[in-house]
Amino acid sequence: MVLPGGSAATELRKLLKEEVADEKLRTKALQLLERTIKEERSLQRSGDGNDEWSVAVLGDLHLDAADMQMHNVARTQIKALLDKDVAPSKSRHIVSLGDIGAYGSAGTTENFEFTKKWLQGFEYPCDIITGNHDLEGINEFDTDVANLAKWMETFGKETPYFCTEISDKVLCVGLSTVRFRDATYSSHEVFVDDNQIAWFEETLKKHPANDGWKILVYTHAPIMGSGLRV
């Protein structure tokens, strides 16, 4: 939209006044035009300065300590892209969508600790949620609850979900799957428990879109019952 530039808005005003015979309709159209111009100018102003941000989203890393060459190359490339973003004040953030361990080491304390150190190599703030394989440490943990507790402990999390304001009125929100052994249908399902859903609904209420909030929501895959498909 080019309305704030002046010429397009002037031409549209002239057209409305000359071609729209109905006075009420013409008045309403002109009011809508003025409101659109005002909102567009507001959006342009909000794009200048500290509300600029970038998020690098990492899915299914499946890190294997014995085979890290491609992962390390990818980390270097992603970091380079974030480093060269134009504004020095621009917010940069990392989000990992889970499934961090290679098959055979997934869901283990060893892999959690290894992945934590690898993610720190980005040198940017990082949030993380679980994927189904992050609760796959069946030889180390007897229950999903114990497996999840070790994951949270390793990554310094008090809850399996997160909410981070990465820029002015911009939230990154993540919800974790919390069952693998106890999965009803498949160990690949993403099950978000009632506590997380209740927290998520409350978070949305506290940060309404009509107050200018933007919310980015992350899960490992579509949540069971959401109706979304991959």
Short mmCIF file of C-alpha atoms in Angstrom, two decimals:
data_model
loop_
_atom_site.label_atom_id
_atom_site.label_comp_id
_atom_site.label_asym_id
_atom_site.label_seq_id
_atom_site.Cartn_x
_atom_site.Cartn_y
_atom_site.Cartn_z
CA MET A 1 0.00 0.00 0.00
CA VAL A 2 1.38 3.42 -0.99
CA LEU A 3 -1.20 5.68 0.63
CA PRO A 4 1.14 7.65 2.93
CA GLY A 5 3.14 8.76 -0.12
CA GLY A 6 0.45 11.32 -0.86
CA SER A 7 -0.38 10.99 -4.56
CA ALA A 8 -2.37 7.76 -4.36
CA ALA A 9 -4.35 9.02 -1.37
CA THR A 10 -5.08 12.33 -3.13
CA GLU A 11 -6.33 10.59 -6.27
CA LEU A 12 -8.52 8.24 -4.24
CA ARG A 13 -10.06 11.09 -2.26
CA LYS A 14 -10.81 12.94 -5.51
CA LEU A 15 -12.35 9.84 -7.06
CA LEU A 16 -14.58 9.22 -4.06
CA LYS A 17 -15.83 12.82 -3.99
CA GLU A 18 -16.54 12.93 -7.73
CA GLU A 19 -17.88 9.44 -8.42
CA VAL A 20 -19.73 8.38 -5.27
CA ALA A 21 -23.12 10.10 -5.38
CA ASP A 22 -24.51 8.74 -2.13
CA GLU A 23 -23.38 11.16 0.59
CA LYS A 24 -23.47 8.63 3.43
CA LEU A 25 -21.51 6.07 1.43
CA ARG A 26 -19.01 8.73 0.33
CA THR A 27 -18.51 9.92 3.92
CA LYS A 28 -18.03 6.36 5.16
CA ALA A 29 -15.54 5.59 2.38
CA LEU A 30 -13.54 8.75 3.12
CA GLN A 31 -13.44 7.90 6.83
CA LEU A 32 -12.21 4.41 6.01
CA LEU A 33 -9.52 5.88 3.76
CA GLU A 34 -8.29 8.22 6.48
CA ARG A 35 -8.21 5.39 9.02
CA THR A 36 -6.26 3.19 6.60
CA ILE A 37 -3.71 5.96 6.04
CA LYS A 38 -3.33 6.45 9.78
CA GLU A 39 -2.83 2.73 10.42
CA GLU A 40 -0.35 2.41 7.57
CA ARG A 41 1.71 5.32 8.88
CA SER A 42 1.66 3.76 12.34
CA LEU A 43 2.95 0.48 10.92
CA GLN A 44 5.71 2.27 9.06
CA ARG A 45 6.81 4.07 12.22
CA SER A 46 6.77 0.85 14.24
CA GLY A 47 9.13 -0.70 11.70
CA ASP A 48 11.84 1.82 12.54
CA GLY A 49 14.06 0.90 15.47
CA ASN A 50 14.02 -1.66 18.22
CA ASP A 51 10.98 -3.72 17.24
CA GLU A 52 12.94 -5.38 14.42
CA TRP A 53 13.74 -9.02 15.12
CA SER A 54 14.88 -12.32 13.63
CA VAL A 55 14.19 -15.86 14.83
CA ALA A 56 16.16 -18.88 13.65
CA VAL A 57 14.02 -21.99 14.06
CA LEU A 58 15.81 -25.35 14.40
CA GLY A 59 13.84 -28.54 13.84
CA ASP A 60 14.77 -32.19 14.47
CA LEU A 61 18.49 -31.72 15.03
CA HIS A 62 19.10 -35.37 16.00
CA LEU A 63 22.64 -34.51 17.08
CA ASP A 64 25.19 -37.31 17.07
CA ALA A 65 28.46 -36.49 18.86
CA ALA A 66 30.32 -38.79 16.46
CA ASP A 67 29.03 -37.07 13.31
CA MET A 68 28.76 -33.31 13.74
CA GLN A 69 30.39 -31.90 10.60
CA MET A 70 27.20 -30.89 8.77
CA HIS A 71 25.56 -29.60 11.94
CA ASN A 72 28.56 -27.43 12.72
CA VAL A 73 28.61 -26.05 9.16
CA ALA A 74 24.89 -25.26 9.43
CA ARG A 75 25.38 -23.52 12.77
CA THR A 76 28.11 -21.35 11.26
CA GLN A 77 25.89 -20.43 8.31
CA ILE A 78 22.86 -19.60 10.48
CA LYS A 79 24.97 -17.56 12.89
CA ALA A 80 26.48 -15.63 9.97
CA LEU A 81 23.01 -14.72 8.74
CA LEU A 82 21.98 -13.47 12.17
CA ASP A 83 25.27 -11.62 12.68
CA LYS A 84 24.90 -9.57 9.49
CA ASP A 85 21.35 -8.35 10.16
CA VAL A 86 21.38 -4.63 9.54
CA ALA A 87 20.34 -2.96 12.79
CA PRO A 88 22.77 -3.45 15.71
CA SER A 89 19.83 -3.21 18.10
CA LYS A 90 17.83 -5.83 16.21
CA SER A 91 16.71 -8.72 18.40
CA ARG A 92 18.00 -12.13 17.39
CA HIS A 93 16.70 -15.36 18.86
CA ILE A 94 17.00 -19.15 18.46
CA VAL A 95 14.15 -21.63 18.93
CA SER A 96 14.73 -25.39 18.91
CA LEU A 97 11.65 -27.50 18.15
CA GLY A 98 12.98 -30.63 19.84
CA ASP A 99 14.08 -34.10 18.73
CA ILE A 100 17.59 -33.03 19.59
CA GLY A 101 19.23 -36.46 19.88
CA ALA A 102 20.34 -39.02 17.30
CA TYR A 103 18.58 -42.36 17.24
CA GLY A 104 20.14 -44.44 20.00
CA SER A 105 21.08 -41.46 22.19
CA ALA A 106 17.78 -39.55 22.06
CA GLY A 107 16.24 -38.71 25.40
CA THR A 108 19.40 -39.36 27.44
CA THR A 109 21.15 -37.12 29.93
CA GLU A 110 24.32 -37.36 27.86
CA ASN A 111 22.56 -36.03 24.77
CA PHE A 112 20.77 -33.28 26.67
CA GLU A 113 24.09 -31.99 28.00
CA PHE A 114 25.81 -32.29 24.63
CA THR A 115 23.00 -30.42 22.85
CA LYS A 116 22.94 -27.68 25.46
CA LYS A 117 26.64 -26.94 24.84
CA TRP A 118 26.14 -27.06 21.06
CA LEU A 119 23.23 -24.59 21.17
CA GLN A 120 25.31 -22.24 23.30
CA GLY A 121 27.67 -22.05 20.32
CA PHE A 122 25.16 -19.82 18.53
CA GLU A 123 25.90 -17.14 21.12
CA TYR A 124 22.31 -15.91 20.95
CA PRO A 125 19.41 -16.40 23.38
CA CYS A 126 17.78 -19.77 22.80
CA ASP A 127 14.45 -21.34 23.79
CA ILE A 128 13.65 -25.02 23.44
CA ILE A 129 10.70 -27.40 23.56
CA THR A 130 10.53 -31.17 23.46
CA GLY A 131 9.89 -33.41 20.51
CA ASN A 132 8.61 -36.93 20.96
CA HIS A 133 12.11 -38.47 20.77
CA ASP A 134 13.36 -36.27 23.62
CA LEU A 135 11.42 -38.55 25.97
CA GLU A 136 12.85 -41.71 24.41
CA GLY A 137 15.48 -42.40 27.08
CA ILE A 138 13.82 -45.68 28.00
CA ASN A 139 17.05 -47.34 29.17
CA GLU A 140 17.76 -44.50 31.59
CA PHE A 141 14.32 -43.39 32.77
CA ASP A 142 11.34 -45.53 33.73
CA THR A 143 8.69 -42.86 33.09
CA ASP A 144 7.95 -39.91 30.85
CA VAL A 145 7.74 -37.73 33.96
CA ALA A 146 11.31 -38.60 35.01
CA ASN A 147 12.61 -38.17 31.46
CA LEU A 148 10.96 -34.77 31.11
CA ALA A 149 12.25 -33.68 34.53
CA LYS A 150 15.85 -34.39 33.49
CA TRP A 151 15.35 -32.51 30.22
CA MET A 152 14.04 -29.46 32.14
CA GLU A 153 16.84 -29.68 34.69
CA THR A 154 19.54 -29.82 32.00
CA PHE A 155 18.19 -26.84 30.09
CA GLY A 156 17.45 -24.82 33.22
CA LYS A 157 13.70 -24.80 32.72
CA GLU A 158 11.03 -24.75 35.41
CA THR A 159 8.29 -25.70 32.94
CA PRO A 160 8.17 -27.57 29.60
CA TYR A 161 6.72 -24.47 27.93
CA PHE A 162 8.20 -21.00 27.44
CA CYS A 163 7.20 -17.42 26.77
CA THR A 164 9.89 -14.90 25.77
CA GLU A 165 9.38 -11.30 24.71
CA ILE A 166 12.04 -11.01 22.01
CA SER A 167 11.14 -7.44 21.03
CA ASP A 168 8.61 -4.80 21.95
CA LYS A 169 5.23 -6.62 22.10
CA VAL A 170 6.58 -9.65 20.22
CA LEU A 171 6.32 -12.98 22.03
CA CYS A 172 7.80 -16.35 21.22
CA VAL A 173 5.68 -19.06 22.88
CA GLY A 174 6.54 -22.77 22.92
CA LEU A 175 4.54 -25.81 24.02
CA SER A 176 6.14 -29.22 24.64
CA THR A 177 4.93 -32.75 24.11
CA VAL A 178 4.97 -34.56 27.45
CA ARG A 179 4.47 -38.24 26.72
CA PHE A 180 6.24 -41.00 24.80
CA ARG A 181 5.84 -44.24 26.75
CA ASP A 182 2.29 -43.28 27.69
CA ALA A 183 1.24 -42.29 24.17
CA THR A 184 -2.26 -43.55 23.40
CA TYR A 185 -1.87 -44.11 19.68
CA SER A 186 1.71 -43.53 18.53
CA SER A 187 5.02 -42.53 20.06
CA HIS A 188 5.22 -39.90 17.30
CA GLU A 189 2.21 -37.95 18.55
CA VAL A 190 2.59 -34.50 20.09
CA PHE A 191 0.55 -34.42 23.28
CA VAL A 192 0.27 -31.09 25.12
CA ASP A 193 -1.27 -31.50 28.56
CA ASP A 194 -4.11 -29.49 30.09
CA ASN A 195 -1.78 -27.40 32.27
CA GLN A 196 0.04 -26.08 29.21
CA ILE A 197 -3.21 -25.39 27.35
CA ALA A 198 -4.60 -23.45 30.32
CA TRP A 199 -1.36 -21.46 30.58
CA PHE A 200 -1.40 -20.78 26.83
CA GLU A 201 -5.00 -19.52 26.88
CA GLU A 202 -4.18 -17.20 29.78
CA THR A 203 -1.10 -15.93 27.95
CA LEU A 204 -3.22 -15.03 24.92
CA LYS A 205 -5.72 -13.18 27.12
CA LYS A 206 -2.95 -11.12 28.69
CA HIS A 207 -1.43 -10.18 25.32
CA PRO A 208 -4.32 -9.25 22.99
CA ALA A 209 -3.73 -8.50 19.32
CA ASN A 210 -5.81 -5.33 19.56
CA ASP A 211 -3.22 -4.02 22.03
CA GLY A 212 -0.49 -4.52 19.45
CA TRP A 213 0.89 -7.90 20.54
CA LYS A 214 2.36 -10.32 18.00
CA ILE A 215 2.67 -13.96 19.15
CA LEU A 216 4.70 -16.67 17.44
CA VAL A 217 3.69 -20.15 18.63
CA TYR A 218 5.98 -23.16 18.36
CA THR A 219 5.37 -26.89 18.81
CA HIS A 220 7.35 -29.87 17.58
CA ALA A 221 4.52 -30.89 15.24
CA PRO A 222 0.76 -30.29 15.11
CA ILE A 223 -0.78 -30.98 18.52
CA MET A 224 -3.06 -33.98 18.92
CA GLY A 225 -6.65 -32.80 18.55
CA SER A 226 -5.77 -29.55 16.79
CA GLY A 227 -7.00 -30.74 13.41
CA LEU A 228 -3.76 -29.60 11.75
CA ARG A 229 -1.87 -31.94 9.45
CA VAL A 230 1.74 -32.24 8.31
#
